[in-house]
Short mmCIF file of N, CA and C in Angstrom, two decimals:
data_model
loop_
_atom_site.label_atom_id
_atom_site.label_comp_id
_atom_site.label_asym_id
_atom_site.label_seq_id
_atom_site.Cartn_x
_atom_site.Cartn_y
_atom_site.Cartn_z
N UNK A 1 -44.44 8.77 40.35
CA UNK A 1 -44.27 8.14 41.66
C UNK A 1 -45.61 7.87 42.32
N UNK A 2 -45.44 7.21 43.30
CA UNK A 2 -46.49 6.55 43.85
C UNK A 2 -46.78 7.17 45.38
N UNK A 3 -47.86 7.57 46.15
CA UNK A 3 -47.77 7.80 47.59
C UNK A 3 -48.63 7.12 47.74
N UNK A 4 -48.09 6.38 49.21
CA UNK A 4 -49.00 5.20 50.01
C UNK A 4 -49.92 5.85 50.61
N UNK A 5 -51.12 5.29 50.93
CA UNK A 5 -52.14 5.72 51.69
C UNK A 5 -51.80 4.29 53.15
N UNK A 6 -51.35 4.38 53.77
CA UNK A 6 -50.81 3.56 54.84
C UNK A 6 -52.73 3.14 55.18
N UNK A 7 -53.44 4.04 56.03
CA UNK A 7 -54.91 3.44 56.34
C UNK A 7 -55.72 2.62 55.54
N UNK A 8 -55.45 3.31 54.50
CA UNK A 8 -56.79 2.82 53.06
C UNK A 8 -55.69 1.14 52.67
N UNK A 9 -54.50 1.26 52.53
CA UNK A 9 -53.67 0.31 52.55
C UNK A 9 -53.74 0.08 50.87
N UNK A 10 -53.87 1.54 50.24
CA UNK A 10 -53.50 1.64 49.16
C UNK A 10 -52.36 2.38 48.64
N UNK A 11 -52.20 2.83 47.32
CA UNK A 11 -51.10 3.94 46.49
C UNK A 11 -51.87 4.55 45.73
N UNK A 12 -51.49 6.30 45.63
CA UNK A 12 -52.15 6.53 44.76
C UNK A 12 -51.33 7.27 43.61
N UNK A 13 -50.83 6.48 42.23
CA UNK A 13 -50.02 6.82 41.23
C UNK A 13 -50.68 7.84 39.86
N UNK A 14 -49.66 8.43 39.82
CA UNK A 14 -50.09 9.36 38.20
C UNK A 14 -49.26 9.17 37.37
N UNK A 15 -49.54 9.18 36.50
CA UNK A 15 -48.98 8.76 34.28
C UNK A 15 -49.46 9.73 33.96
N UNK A 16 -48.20 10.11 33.06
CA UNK A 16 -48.58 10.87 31.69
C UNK A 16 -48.45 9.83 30.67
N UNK A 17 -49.55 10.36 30.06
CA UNK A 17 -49.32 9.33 27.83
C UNK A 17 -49.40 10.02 27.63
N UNK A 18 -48.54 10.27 26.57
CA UNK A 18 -47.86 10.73 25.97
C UNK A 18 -47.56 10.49 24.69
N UNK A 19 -48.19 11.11 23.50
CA UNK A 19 -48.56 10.38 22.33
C UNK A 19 -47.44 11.45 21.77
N UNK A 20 -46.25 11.02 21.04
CA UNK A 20 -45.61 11.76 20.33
C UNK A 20 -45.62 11.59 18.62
N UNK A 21 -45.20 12.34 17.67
CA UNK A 21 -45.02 12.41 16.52
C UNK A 21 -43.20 12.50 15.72
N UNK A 22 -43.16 11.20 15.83
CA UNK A 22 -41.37 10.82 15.41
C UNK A 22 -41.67 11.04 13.88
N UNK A 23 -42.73 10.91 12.85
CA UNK A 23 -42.39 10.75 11.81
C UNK A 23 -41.66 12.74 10.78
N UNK A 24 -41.78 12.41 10.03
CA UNK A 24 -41.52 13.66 9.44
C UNK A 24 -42.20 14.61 8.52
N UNK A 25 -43.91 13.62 8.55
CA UNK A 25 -45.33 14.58 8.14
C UNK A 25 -45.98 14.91 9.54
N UNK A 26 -46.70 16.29 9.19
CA UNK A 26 -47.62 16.63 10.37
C UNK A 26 -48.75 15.32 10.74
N UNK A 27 -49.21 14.89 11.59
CA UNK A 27 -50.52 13.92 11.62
C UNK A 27 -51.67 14.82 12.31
N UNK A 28 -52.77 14.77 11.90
CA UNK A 28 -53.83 15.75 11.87
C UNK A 28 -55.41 14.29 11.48
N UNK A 29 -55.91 14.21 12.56
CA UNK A 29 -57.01 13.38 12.75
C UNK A 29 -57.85 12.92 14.31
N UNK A 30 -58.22 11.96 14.35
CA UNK A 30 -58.70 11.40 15.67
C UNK A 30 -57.56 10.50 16.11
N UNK A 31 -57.72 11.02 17.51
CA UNK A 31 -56.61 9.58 18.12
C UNK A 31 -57.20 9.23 19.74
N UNK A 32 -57.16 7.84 19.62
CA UNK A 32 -57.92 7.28 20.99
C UNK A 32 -56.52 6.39 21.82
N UNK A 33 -56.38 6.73 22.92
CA UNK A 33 -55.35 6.42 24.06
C UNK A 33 -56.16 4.63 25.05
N UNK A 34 -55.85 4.16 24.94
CA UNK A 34 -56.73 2.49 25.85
C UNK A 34 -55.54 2.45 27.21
N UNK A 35 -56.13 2.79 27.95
CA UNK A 35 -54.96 2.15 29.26
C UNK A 35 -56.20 1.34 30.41
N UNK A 36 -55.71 -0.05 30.23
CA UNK A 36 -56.10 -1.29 31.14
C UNK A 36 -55.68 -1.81 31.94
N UNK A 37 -56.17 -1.83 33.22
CA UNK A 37 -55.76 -2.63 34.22
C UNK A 37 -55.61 -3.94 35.03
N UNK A 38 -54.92 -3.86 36.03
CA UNK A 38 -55.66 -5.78 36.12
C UNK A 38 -56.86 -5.57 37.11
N UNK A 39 -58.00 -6.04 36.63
CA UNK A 39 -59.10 -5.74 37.21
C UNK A 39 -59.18 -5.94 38.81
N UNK A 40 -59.98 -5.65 40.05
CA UNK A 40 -59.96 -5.21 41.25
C UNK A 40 -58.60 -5.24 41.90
N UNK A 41 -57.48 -5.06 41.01
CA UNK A 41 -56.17 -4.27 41.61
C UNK A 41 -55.90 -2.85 41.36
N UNK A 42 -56.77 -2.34 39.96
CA UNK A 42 -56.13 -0.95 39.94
C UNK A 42 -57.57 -0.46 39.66
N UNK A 43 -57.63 0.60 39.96
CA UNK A 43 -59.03 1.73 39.48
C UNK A 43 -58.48 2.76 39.29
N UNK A 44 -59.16 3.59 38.17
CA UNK A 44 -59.00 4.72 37.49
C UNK A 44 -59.36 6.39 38.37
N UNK A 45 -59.12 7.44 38.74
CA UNK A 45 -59.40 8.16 39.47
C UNK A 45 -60.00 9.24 38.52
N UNK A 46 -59.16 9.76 37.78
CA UNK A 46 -59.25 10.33 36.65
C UNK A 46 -57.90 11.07 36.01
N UNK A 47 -58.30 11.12 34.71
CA UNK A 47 -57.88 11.41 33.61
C UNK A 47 -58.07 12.85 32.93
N UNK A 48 -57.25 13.63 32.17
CA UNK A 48 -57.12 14.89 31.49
C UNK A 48 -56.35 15.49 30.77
N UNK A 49 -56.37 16.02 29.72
CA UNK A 49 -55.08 16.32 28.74
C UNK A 49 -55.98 17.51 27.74
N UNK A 50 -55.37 18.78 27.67
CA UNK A 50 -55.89 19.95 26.54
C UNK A 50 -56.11 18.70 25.54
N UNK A 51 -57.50 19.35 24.97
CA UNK A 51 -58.38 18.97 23.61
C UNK A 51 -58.73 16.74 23.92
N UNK A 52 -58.43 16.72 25.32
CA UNK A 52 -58.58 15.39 25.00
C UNK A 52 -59.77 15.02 25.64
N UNK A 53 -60.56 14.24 25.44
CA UNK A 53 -62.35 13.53 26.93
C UNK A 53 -61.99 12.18 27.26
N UNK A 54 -61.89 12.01 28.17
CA UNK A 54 -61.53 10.69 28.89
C UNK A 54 -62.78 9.82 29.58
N UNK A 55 -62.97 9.25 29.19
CA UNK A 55 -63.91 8.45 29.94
C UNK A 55 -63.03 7.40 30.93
N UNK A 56 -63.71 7.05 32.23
CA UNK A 56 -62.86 6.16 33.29
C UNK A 56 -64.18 5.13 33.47
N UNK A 57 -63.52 3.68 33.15
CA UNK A 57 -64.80 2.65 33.65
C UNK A 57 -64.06 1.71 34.52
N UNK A 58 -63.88 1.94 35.93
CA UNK A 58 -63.25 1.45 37.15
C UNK A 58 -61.99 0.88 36.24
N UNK A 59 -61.81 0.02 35.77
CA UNK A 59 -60.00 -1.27 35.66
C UNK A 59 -59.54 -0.28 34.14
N UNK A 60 -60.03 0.44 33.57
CA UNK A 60 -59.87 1.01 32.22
C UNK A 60 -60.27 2.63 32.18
N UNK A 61 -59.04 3.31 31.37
CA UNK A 61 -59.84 4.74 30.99
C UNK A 61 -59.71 4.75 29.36
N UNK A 62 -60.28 5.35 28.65
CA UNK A 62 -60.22 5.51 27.00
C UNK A 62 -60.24 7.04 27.07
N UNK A 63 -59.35 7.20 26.38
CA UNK A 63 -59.66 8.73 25.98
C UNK A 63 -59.29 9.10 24.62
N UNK A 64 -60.33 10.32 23.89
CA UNK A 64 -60.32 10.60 22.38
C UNK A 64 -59.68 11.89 22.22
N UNK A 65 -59.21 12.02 21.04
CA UNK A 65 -59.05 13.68 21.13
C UNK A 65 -59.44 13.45 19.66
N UNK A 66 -60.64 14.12 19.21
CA UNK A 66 -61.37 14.02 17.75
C UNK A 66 -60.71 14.87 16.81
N UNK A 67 -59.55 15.57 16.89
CA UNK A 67 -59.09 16.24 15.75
C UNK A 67 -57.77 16.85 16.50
N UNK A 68 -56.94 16.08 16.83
CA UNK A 68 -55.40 15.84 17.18
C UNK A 68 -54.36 16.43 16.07
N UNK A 69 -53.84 17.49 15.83
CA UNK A 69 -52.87 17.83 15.72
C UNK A 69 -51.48 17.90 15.83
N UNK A 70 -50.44 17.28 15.53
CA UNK A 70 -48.98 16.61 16.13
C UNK A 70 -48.00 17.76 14.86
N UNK A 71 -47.25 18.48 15.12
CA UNK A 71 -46.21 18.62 14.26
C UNK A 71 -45.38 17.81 14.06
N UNK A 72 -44.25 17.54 13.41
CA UNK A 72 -43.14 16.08 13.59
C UNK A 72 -42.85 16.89 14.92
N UNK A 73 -41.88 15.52 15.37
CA UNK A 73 -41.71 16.21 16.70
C UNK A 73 -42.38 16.96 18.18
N UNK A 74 -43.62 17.02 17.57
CA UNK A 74 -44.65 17.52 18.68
C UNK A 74 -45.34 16.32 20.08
N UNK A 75 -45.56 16.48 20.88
CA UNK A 75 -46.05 15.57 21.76
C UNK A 75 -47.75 16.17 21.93
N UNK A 76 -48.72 15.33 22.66
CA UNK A 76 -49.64 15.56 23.52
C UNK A 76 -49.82 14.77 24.59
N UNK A 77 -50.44 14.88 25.81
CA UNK A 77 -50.57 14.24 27.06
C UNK A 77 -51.38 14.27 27.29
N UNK A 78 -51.90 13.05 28.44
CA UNK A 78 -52.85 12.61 29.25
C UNK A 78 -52.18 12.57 30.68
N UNK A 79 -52.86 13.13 31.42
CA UNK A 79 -52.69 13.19 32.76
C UNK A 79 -53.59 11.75 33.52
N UNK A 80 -52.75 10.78 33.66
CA UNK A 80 -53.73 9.89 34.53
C UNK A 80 -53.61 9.39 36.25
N UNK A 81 -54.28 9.83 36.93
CA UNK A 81 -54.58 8.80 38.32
C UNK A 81 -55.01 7.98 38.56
N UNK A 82 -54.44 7.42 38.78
CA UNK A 82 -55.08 5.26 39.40
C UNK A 82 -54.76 5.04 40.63
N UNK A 83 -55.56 4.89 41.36
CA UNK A 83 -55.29 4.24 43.08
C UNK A 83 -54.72 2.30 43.02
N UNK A 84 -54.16 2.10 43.56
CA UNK A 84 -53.36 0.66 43.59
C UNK A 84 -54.11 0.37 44.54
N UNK A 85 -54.47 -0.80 44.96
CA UNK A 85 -54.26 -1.61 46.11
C UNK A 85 -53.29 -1.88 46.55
N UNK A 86 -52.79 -2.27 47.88
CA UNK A 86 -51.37 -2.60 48.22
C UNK A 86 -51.33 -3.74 48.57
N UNK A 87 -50.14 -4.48 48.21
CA UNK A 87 -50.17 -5.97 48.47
C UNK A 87 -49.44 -6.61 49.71
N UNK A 88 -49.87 -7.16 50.33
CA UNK A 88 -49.46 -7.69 51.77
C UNK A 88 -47.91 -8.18 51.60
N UNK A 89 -47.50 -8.84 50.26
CA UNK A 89 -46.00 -9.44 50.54
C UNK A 89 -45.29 -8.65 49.46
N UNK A 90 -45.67 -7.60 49.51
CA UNK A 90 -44.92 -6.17 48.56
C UNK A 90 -44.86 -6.71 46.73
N UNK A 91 -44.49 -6.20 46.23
CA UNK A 91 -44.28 -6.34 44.55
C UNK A 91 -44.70 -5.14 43.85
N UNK A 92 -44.98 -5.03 42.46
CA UNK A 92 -45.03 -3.96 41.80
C UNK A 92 -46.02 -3.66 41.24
N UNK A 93 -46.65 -3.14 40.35
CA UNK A 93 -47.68 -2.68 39.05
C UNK A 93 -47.14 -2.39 38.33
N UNK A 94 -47.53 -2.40 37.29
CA UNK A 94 -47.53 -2.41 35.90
C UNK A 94 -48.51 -1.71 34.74
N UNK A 95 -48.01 -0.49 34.21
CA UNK A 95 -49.39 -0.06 33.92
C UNK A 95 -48.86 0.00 32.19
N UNK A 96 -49.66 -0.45 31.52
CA UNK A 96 -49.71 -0.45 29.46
C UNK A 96 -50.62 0.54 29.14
N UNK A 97 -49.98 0.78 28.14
CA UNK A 97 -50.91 2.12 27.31
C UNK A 97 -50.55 1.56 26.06
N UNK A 98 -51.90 1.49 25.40
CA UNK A 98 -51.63 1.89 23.52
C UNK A 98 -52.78 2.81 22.86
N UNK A 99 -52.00 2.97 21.77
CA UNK A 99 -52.56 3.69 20.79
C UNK A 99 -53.89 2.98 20.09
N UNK A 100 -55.44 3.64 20.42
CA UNK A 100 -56.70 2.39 19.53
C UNK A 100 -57.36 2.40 20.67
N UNK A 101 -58.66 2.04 20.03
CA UNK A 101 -59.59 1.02 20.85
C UNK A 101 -59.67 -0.21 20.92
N UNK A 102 -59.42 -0.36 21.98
CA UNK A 102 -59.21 -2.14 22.62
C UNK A 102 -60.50 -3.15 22.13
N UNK A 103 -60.47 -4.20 22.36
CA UNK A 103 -61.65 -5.20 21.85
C UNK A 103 -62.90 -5.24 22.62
N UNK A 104 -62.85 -4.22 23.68
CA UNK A 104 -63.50 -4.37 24.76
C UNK A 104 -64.98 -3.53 24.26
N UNK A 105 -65.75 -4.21 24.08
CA UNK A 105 -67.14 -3.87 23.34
C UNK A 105 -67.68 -2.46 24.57
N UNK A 106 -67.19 -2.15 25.68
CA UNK A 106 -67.73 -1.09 25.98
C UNK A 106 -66.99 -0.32 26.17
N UNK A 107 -65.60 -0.30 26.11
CA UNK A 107 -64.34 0.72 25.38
C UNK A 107 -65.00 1.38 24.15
N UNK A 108 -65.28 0.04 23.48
CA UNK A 108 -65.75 1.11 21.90
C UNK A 108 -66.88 1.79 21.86
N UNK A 109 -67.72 1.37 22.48
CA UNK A 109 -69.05 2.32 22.84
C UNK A 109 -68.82 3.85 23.26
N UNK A 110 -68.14 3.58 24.56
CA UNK A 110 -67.52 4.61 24.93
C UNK A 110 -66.74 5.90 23.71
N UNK A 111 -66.06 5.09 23.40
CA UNK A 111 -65.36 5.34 21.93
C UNK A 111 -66.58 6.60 20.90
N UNK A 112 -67.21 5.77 20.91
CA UNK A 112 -68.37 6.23 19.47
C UNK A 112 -69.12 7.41 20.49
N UNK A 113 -69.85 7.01 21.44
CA UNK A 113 -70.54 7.70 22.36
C UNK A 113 -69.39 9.04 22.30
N UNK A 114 -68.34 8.92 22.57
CA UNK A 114 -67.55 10.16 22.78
C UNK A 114 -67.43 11.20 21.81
N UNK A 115 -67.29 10.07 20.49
CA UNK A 115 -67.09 10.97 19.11
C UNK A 115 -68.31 11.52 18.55
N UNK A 116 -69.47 10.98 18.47
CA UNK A 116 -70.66 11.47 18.30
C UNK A 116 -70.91 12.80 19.06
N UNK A 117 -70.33 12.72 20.67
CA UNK A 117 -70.91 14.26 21.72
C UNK A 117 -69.81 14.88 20.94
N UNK A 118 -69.02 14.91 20.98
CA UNK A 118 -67.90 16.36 20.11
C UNK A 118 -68.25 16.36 18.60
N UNK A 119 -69.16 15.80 17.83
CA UNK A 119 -69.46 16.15 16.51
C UNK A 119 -70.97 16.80 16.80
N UNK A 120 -71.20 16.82 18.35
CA UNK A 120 -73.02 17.83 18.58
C UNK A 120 -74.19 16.88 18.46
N UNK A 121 -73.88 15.34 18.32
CA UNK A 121 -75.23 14.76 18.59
C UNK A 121 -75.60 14.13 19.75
N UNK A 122 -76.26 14.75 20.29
CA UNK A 122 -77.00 14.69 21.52
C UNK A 122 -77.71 12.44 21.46
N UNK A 123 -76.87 11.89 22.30
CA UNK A 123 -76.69 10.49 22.72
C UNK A 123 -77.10 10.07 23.79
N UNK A 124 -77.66 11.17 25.00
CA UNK A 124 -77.22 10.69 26.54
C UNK A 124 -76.53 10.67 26.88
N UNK A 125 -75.66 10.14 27.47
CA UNK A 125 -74.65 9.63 28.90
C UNK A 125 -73.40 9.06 27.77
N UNK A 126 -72.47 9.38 28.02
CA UNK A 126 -71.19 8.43 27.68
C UNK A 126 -71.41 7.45 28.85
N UNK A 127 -71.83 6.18 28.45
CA UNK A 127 -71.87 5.29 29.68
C UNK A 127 -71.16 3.61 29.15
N UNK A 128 -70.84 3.70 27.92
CA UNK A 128 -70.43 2.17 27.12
C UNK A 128 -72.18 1.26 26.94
N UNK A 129 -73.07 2.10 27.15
CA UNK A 129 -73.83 1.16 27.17
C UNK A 129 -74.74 1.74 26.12
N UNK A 130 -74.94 0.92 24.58
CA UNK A 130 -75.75 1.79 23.46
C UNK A 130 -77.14 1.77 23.91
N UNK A 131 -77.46 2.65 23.93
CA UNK A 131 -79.37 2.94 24.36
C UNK A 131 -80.14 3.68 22.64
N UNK A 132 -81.02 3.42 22.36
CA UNK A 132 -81.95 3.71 21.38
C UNK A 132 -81.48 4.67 20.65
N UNK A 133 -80.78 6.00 21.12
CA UNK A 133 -80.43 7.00 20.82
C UNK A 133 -79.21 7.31 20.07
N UNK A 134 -78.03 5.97 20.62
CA UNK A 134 -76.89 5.72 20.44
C UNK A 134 -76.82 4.94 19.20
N UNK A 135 -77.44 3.83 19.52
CA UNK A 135 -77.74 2.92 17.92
C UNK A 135 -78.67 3.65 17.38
N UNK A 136 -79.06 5.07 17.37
CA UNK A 136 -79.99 5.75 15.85
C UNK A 136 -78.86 6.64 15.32
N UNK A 137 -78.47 7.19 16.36
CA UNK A 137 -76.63 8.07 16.04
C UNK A 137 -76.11 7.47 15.06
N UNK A 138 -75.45 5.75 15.76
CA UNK A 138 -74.65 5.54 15.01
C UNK A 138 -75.41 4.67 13.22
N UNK A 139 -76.24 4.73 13.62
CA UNK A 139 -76.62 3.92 11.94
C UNK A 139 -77.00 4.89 10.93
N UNK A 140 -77.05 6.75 11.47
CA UNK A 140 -77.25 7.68 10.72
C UNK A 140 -75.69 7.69 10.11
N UNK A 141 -74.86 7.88 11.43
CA UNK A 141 -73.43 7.83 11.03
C UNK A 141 -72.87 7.21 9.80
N UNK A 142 -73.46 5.96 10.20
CA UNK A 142 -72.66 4.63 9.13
C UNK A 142 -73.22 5.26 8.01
N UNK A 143 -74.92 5.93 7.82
CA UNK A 143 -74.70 5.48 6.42
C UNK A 143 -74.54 6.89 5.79
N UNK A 144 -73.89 7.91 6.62
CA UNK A 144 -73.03 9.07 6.19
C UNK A 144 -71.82 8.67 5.66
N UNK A 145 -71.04 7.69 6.49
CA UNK A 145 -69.54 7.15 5.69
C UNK A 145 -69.78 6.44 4.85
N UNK A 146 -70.58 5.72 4.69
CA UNK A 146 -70.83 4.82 3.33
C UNK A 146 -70.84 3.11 3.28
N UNK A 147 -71.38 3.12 4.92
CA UNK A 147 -71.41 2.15 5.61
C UNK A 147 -72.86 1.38 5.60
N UNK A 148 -73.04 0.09 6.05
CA UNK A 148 -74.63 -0.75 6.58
C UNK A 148 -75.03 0.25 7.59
N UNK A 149 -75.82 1.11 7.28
CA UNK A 149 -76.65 1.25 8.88
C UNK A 149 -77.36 -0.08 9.81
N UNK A 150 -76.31 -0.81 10.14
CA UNK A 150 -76.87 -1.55 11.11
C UNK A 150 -77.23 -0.90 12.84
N UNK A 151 -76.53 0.25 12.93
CA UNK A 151 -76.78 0.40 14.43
C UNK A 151 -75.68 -0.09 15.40
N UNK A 152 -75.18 -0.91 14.85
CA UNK A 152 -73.86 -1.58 15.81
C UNK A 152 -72.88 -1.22 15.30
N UNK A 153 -71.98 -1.44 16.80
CA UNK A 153 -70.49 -0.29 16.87
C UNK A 153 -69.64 -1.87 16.24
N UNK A 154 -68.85 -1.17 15.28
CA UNK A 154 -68.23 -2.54 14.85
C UNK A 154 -66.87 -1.90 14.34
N UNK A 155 -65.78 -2.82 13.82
CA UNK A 155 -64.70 -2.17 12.85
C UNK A 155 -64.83 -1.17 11.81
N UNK A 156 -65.68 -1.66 10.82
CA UNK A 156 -65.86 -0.73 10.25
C UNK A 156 -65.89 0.56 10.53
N UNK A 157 -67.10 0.85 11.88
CA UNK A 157 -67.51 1.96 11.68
C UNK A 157 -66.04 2.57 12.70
N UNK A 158 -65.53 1.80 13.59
CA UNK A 158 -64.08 2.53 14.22
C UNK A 158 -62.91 3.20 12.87
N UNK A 159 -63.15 1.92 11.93
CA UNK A 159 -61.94 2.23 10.93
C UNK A 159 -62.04 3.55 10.04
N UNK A 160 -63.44 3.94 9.96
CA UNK A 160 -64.16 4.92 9.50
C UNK A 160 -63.81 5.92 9.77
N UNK A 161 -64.10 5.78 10.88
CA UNK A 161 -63.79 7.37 12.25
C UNK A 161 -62.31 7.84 12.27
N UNK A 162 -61.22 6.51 11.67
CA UNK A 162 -59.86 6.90 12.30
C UNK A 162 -59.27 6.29 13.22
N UNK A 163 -59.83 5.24 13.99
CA UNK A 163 -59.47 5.04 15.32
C UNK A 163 -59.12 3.68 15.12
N UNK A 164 -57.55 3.28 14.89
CA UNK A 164 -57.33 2.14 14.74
C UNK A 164 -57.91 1.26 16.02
N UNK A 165 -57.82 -0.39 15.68
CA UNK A 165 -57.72 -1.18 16.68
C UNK A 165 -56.22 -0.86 17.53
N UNK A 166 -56.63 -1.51 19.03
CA UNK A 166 -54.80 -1.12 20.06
C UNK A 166 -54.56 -2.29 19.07
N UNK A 167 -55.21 -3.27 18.82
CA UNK A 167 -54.03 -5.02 18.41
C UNK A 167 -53.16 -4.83 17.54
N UNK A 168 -53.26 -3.77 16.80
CA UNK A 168 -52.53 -3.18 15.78
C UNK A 168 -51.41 -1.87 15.94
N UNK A 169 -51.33 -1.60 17.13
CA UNK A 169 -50.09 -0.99 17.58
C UNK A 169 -49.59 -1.85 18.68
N UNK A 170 -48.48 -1.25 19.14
CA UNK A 170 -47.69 -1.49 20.34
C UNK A 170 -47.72 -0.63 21.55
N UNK A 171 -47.86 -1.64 22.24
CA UNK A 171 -48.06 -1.21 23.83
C UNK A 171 -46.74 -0.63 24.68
N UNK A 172 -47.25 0.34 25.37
CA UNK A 172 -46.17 1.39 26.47
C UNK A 172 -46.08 0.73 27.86
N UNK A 173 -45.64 0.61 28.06
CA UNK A 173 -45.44 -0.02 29.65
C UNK A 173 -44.67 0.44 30.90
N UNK A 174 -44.72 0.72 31.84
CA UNK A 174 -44.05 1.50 32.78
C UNK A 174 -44.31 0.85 34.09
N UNK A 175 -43.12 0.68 34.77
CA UNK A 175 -43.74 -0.52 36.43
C UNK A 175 -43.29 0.25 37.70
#
């Protein structure tokens, strides 16, 4: 549910994602959550879920959990807050979640930046933005998997890690 902020002449709503396991093997790997907004209508407040790091970049949060555990049947969650704007001739929001990293070149940064600090290599800032440190990370990375050390965050090196593209699942939606 949603509570109005009547002054600010906003709402301020919370989501759970909620990543469940319907199949009938355990799944045991990395899994990255993409929830996007429509840009200067919704902002991210923050985000949290046991074993998960969320990064929030105002209209978008990404969050990883680098070694996710699901029994069949098991769930995990994300706790999310987003403040709404409120709209003068009333209507709704709409908020999507999928499973992946989105196309959004500083989602995936974010992405790598995240997975690199929980594997202990010291990057700087989770900020989506690769700095010297980030592209030496990741081109050591690549050519640990068996990849081009080019330095750039690309498919490969996501497909590597585990972390499908979202274009390749289906989206959650809730209004």
């Amino acid at each position: 549910p949603c509570v109005p902020n009547v002054a600010a002449q906003t709402y301020a709503c919370g989501f759970d994602l909620t990543v469940s396991n319907t199949g009938g093997a355990a799944f045991v790997g990395p899994m990255v959550l993409g929830d996007a907004f429509d840009p200067g209508m919704v902002s991210a407040v923050s985000a949290n879920g046991a074993g998960w790091t969320c990064n929030l970049a105002g209209d978008a949060a990404s969050c990883i959990n680098g070694n996710l555990t699901l029994a069949p049947g098991a769930s995990s969650a994300v706790s999310l807050d987003v403040t709404v704007k409120g709209l003068p001739e009333g209507g709704s929001f709409q908020n999507c979640a999928k499973i992946g990293a989105s196309d959004d070149p500083t989602a995936q940064a974010m992405i790598v930046q995240t997975a690199l600090t929980l594997m202990g290599v010291e990057i700087g800032a989770v900020d989506g933005k690769p700095g010297k440190r980030t592209r030496a990370a990741v081109a050591d990375l690549q050519k640990q998997l068996g990849l081009e050390p080019t330095g750039e965050i690309d498919d490969p090196l996501l497909g590597a890690l585990g972390v499908p593209m979202a274009g390749q699942g289906e989206k959650s939606c809730v209004t």
